[in-house]
XYZ file of C-alpha atoms in Angstrom:
260
model
C 10.391 29.536 17.988
C 12.064 28.842 14.667
C 11.102 31.064 11.745
C 12.030 28.332 9.314
C 9.272 25.758 8.802
C 10.071 22.075 8.735
C 9.947 20.818 5.173
C 9.101 17.439 3.668
C 9.136 15.481 0.445
C 6.455 12.866 -0.311
C 7.200 10.195 -2.933
C 4.644 7.648 -4.162
C 3.898 6.471 -7.691
C 0.180 6.218 -6.838
C -1.167 9.799 -7.191
C -4.236 9.195 -5.028
C -2.201 7.699 -2.193
C 0.423 10.438 -2.463
C -2.200 13.167 -2.310
C -3.963 11.377 0.526
C -0.746 11.311 2.578
C -0.146 15.021 1.904
C -3.674 15.822 3.101
C -3.251 13.731 6.237
C 0.107 15.351 6.989
C -1.554 18.740 6.749
C -4.153 17.528 9.236
C -1.762 16.149 11.865
C 1.083 18.628 11.300
C -0.250 21.925 9.894
C 3.123 23.684 10.244
C 4.911 21.112 8.083
C 5.557 22.389 4.576
C 5.500 19.749 1.835
C 7.919 21.261 -0.679
C 8.016 18.402 -3.201
C 5.934 15.473 -4.424
C 7.705 12.775 -6.441
C 6.215 10.118 -8.706
C 9.111 7.667 -8.504
C 12.419 7.062 -6.779
C 14.541 8.841 -9.361
C 12.386 11.951 -9.150
C 12.502 11.761 -5.355
C 16.299 11.983 -5.380
C 16.289 14.818 -7.935
C 13.733 16.819 -5.950
C 15.588 16.124 -2.713
C 18.781 17.580 -4.190
C 16.832 20.634 -5.367
C 14.657 21.274 -2.287
C 16.762 19.763 0.540
C 13.743 18.888 2.740
C 14.151 17.922 6.385
C 11.999 14.780 6.070
C 11.365 12.330 3.217
C 8.306 10.085 3.116
C 9.262 7.359 0.628
C 7.036 4.659 -0.791
C 9.107 1.478 -0.898
C 7.734 0.100 -4.168
C 8.260 2.667 -6.920
C 9.245 2.180 -10.552
C 12.819 2.714 -11.660
C 14.356 3.351 -8.266
C 12.763 1.975 -5.114
C 12.257 3.968 -1.943
C 15.127 2.044 -0.346
C 17.474 2.941 -3.211
C 16.350 6.567 -3.026
C 17.060 6.517 0.726
C 20.571 5.198 0.082
C 21.176 8.147 -2.255
C 19.810 10.650 0.268
C 21.833 9.106 3.086
C 21.942 10.937 6.408
C 20.871 14.282 4.998
C 17.183 13.876 5.946
C 14.935 11.995 8.342
C 13.357 9.086 6.487
C 9.917 7.548 6.820
C 9.148 4.570 4.602
C 5.622 3.845 3.419
C 4.813 0.247 2.533
C 1.808 -1.816 1.527
C 3.589 -4.922 2.780
C 3.523 -5.206 6.541
C 4.891 -8.734 6.775
C 8.468 -8.588 5.572
C 10.016 -5.249 6.364
C 8.251 -4.053 9.458
C 10.308 -6.110 11.873
C 13.480 -4.798 10.308
C 12.182 -1.257 10.735
C 11.348 -1.949 14.356
C 14.889 -3.082 14.988
C 16.419 -0.011 13.425
C 16.276 3.719 13.695
C 14.082 4.189 10.639
C 10.370 4.921 10.817
C 7.690 3.379 8.662
C 3.995 3.626 7.811
C 1.799 0.833 6.460
C -0.679 1.588 3.683
C -3.384 2.649 3.898
C -1.887 5.166 6.289
C -4.031 5.584 9.383
C -4.317 9.083 10.751
C -3.563 7.991 14.336
C -0.371 6.188 13.268
C 0.695 9.182 11.204
C 0.125 11.463 14.192
C 2.472 9.272 16.275
C 5.119 9.431 13.556
C 4.752 13.199 13.315
C 5.226 13.527 17.067
C 8.418 11.442 16.980
C 9.774 13.498 14.114
C 9.023 16.748 15.935
C 10.882 15.443 19.007
C 13.898 14.473 16.917
C 13.975 17.830 15.195
C 13.507 19.862 18.385
C 16.231 17.932 20.210
C 18.558 18.267 17.217
C 19.235 14.538 17.309
C 21.430 13.540 14.383
C 19.908 11.530 11.582
C 20.741 7.940 12.424
C 20.105 5.861 9.350
C 21.928 2.597 9.504
C 23.508 1.782 6.170
C 23.544 -1.891 7.061
C 19.788 -1.806 7.682
C 19.165 -0.055 4.365
C 21.198 -2.723 2.591
C 19.224 -5.455 4.366
C 15.935 -3.858 3.302
C 17.194 -3.534 -0.280
C 17.984 -7.266 -0.330
C 14.519 -8.065 1.034
C 12.938 -5.845 -1.594
C 14.913 -7.514 -4.380
C 13.890 -10.933 -3.096
C 10.246 -9.861 -2.973
C 10.485 -8.403 -6.466
C 11.801 -11.661 -7.881
C 8.782 -13.572 -6.619
C 6.113 -13.777 -9.346
C 2.540 -12.887 -8.605
C -0.021 -15.640 -8.232
C -1.243 -16.877 -11.637
C -3.714 -19.609 -10.727
C -6.055 -20.364 -7.855
C -6.851 -24.026 -7.281
C -10.448 -24.773 -6.256
C -12.256 -28.064 -5.739
C -15.788 -28.123 -7.157
C -17.393 -31.497 -6.553
C -14.991 -34.049 -7.937
C -13.242 -31.476 -10.110
C -10.080 -29.560 -9.377
C -10.385 -26.237 -11.201
C -7.413 -24.056 -12.084
C -8.803 -20.517 -12.073
C -6.705 -17.894 -13.896
C -6.202 -15.026 -11.467
C -6.966 -12.408 -14.126
C -10.470 -13.911 -14.460
C -11.244 -13.474 -10.755
C -13.736 -10.684 -10.056
C -13.380 -10.609 -6.304
C -12.337 -12.617 -3.240
C -14.379 -12.566 -0.077
C -13.441 -13.968 3.304
C -16.062 -16.293 4.755
C -14.874 -17.398 8.213
C -12.561 -20.366 7.510
C -12.883 -20.087 3.743
C -12.384 -17.625 0.933
C -15.069 -17.224 -1.706
C -13.599 -16.897 -5.209
C -15.908 -15.261 -7.775
C -14.805 -15.411 -11.394
C -16.117 -15.742 -14.919
C -15.430 -18.367 -17.519
C -15.147 -17.391 -21.159
C -16.114 -13.873 -20.106
C -19.783 -14.589 -19.377
C -20.434 -17.521 -17.053
C -20.236 -16.230 -13.492
C -18.961 -18.889 -11.123
C -18.067 -19.210 -7.442
C -15.972 -21.585 -5.388
C -14.740 -21.779 -1.805
C -11.118 -22.466 -1.021
C -9.442 -23.102 2.319
C -6.653 -20.525 1.846
C -7.313 -17.479 4.062
C -7.825 -14.186 2.260
C -4.886 -12.588 4.077
C -2.545 -15.252 2.645
C -3.757 -14.578 -0.900
C -3.691 -10.793 -0.707
C 0.089 -10.462 -0.692
C 0.421 -12.805 -3.695
C -1.814 -10.723 -5.966
C -0.644 -8.083 -8.421
C -1.368 -4.745 -6.671
C -1.826 -3.143 -10.090
C -4.872 -5.390 -10.617
C -6.272 -6.204 -7.189
C -6.951 -4.002 -4.191
C -8.407 -4.607 -0.769
C -11.552 -2.531 -0.203
C -12.807 -4.059 3.040
C -11.389 -6.247 5.780
C -13.045 -9.219 4.102
C -13.025 -8.194 0.416
C -10.396 -7.907 -2.338
C -11.623 -6.777 -5.751
C -10.240 -6.903 -9.286
C -10.251 -3.279 -10.422
C -11.113 -4.367 -13.966
C -14.370 -5.853 -12.637
C -15.573 -2.594 -11.076
C -18.455 -0.865 -12.866
C -18.822 2.046 -10.449
C -18.504 3.065 -6.809
C -21.223 4.874 -4.859
C -20.312 6.680 -1.653
C -22.654 6.627 1.309
C -21.208 8.789 4.055
C -18.061 7.204 5.430
C -18.457 3.993 3.439
C -19.223 3.044 -0.171
C -20.501 0.230 -2.345
C -18.998 -1.271 -5.483
C -21.215 -2.373 -8.353
C -19.527 -4.942 -10.575
C -19.564 -5.473 -14.308
C -21.872 -8.333 -15.298
C -22.543 -9.404 -11.699
C -25.416 -8.637 -9.353
C -23.410 -8.667 -6.130
C -22.621 -5.366 -4.453
C -19.354 -5.196 -2.521
C -18.750 -3.025 0.550
C -15.982 -0.441 0.827
C -15.094 0.360 4.426
C -14.008 3.778 5.658
C -10.403 2.567 5.901
C -10.219 2.069 2.123
C -12.522 4.840 0.955
C -9.595 7.075 0.040
C -8.814 4.746 -2.876
C -11.933 5.997 -4.647
C -11.944 9.596 -3.522
C -11.250 10.898 -7.007
C -13.696 8.563 -8.752
């Protein structure tokens, strides 16, 4: 039995998500010692050099230096686990390589599997096997994704009219079987709704994550439209500004409002 605990660094520019991951790691791997928490990629590299942790959990999208760029600086000196909110462009690359990944919001069962794999690697003294070519491929994908602008307008047909709805005016989007309900306001006070044929899942990845967040399998909300959130056991409800609708928050996304 080793007297030296396994150590880890957790890097995420979202404090709530970073703290949530630290709490979940403590739950699935009590012996793991989180020795550093970084708010961006640059800080992650600085803290890695200072603390020399065995494992680094790196959010891919961080200001200044991305998680991929931080990983390239760290190299083969630590086991890497990437954390991403985008499961449709990098996951396959991860699957093909030796790197591990987690998709936000991190599910406790998935994290437990990752922890088990890391423990096996560490106990068997397997060398860190980060493929530089794979890191470079991921960096190119990230750059390509970063160059793509967020959605600015949503087109909706209302009667004979084609409306161009500014995305910043949208209060929420709600999946309704084959359609997506778009709720927005015009001139700040007229609440309107329209149904579009684009599935919610296709819109979600085009929205600015600083403004919109998914709170339920069928609901994405504009954070600026939220009046308050009320918890009710393992779920919650969102009351909106200037609207009567109440939106559900499922257990999967409740951590986003834990500090509210």
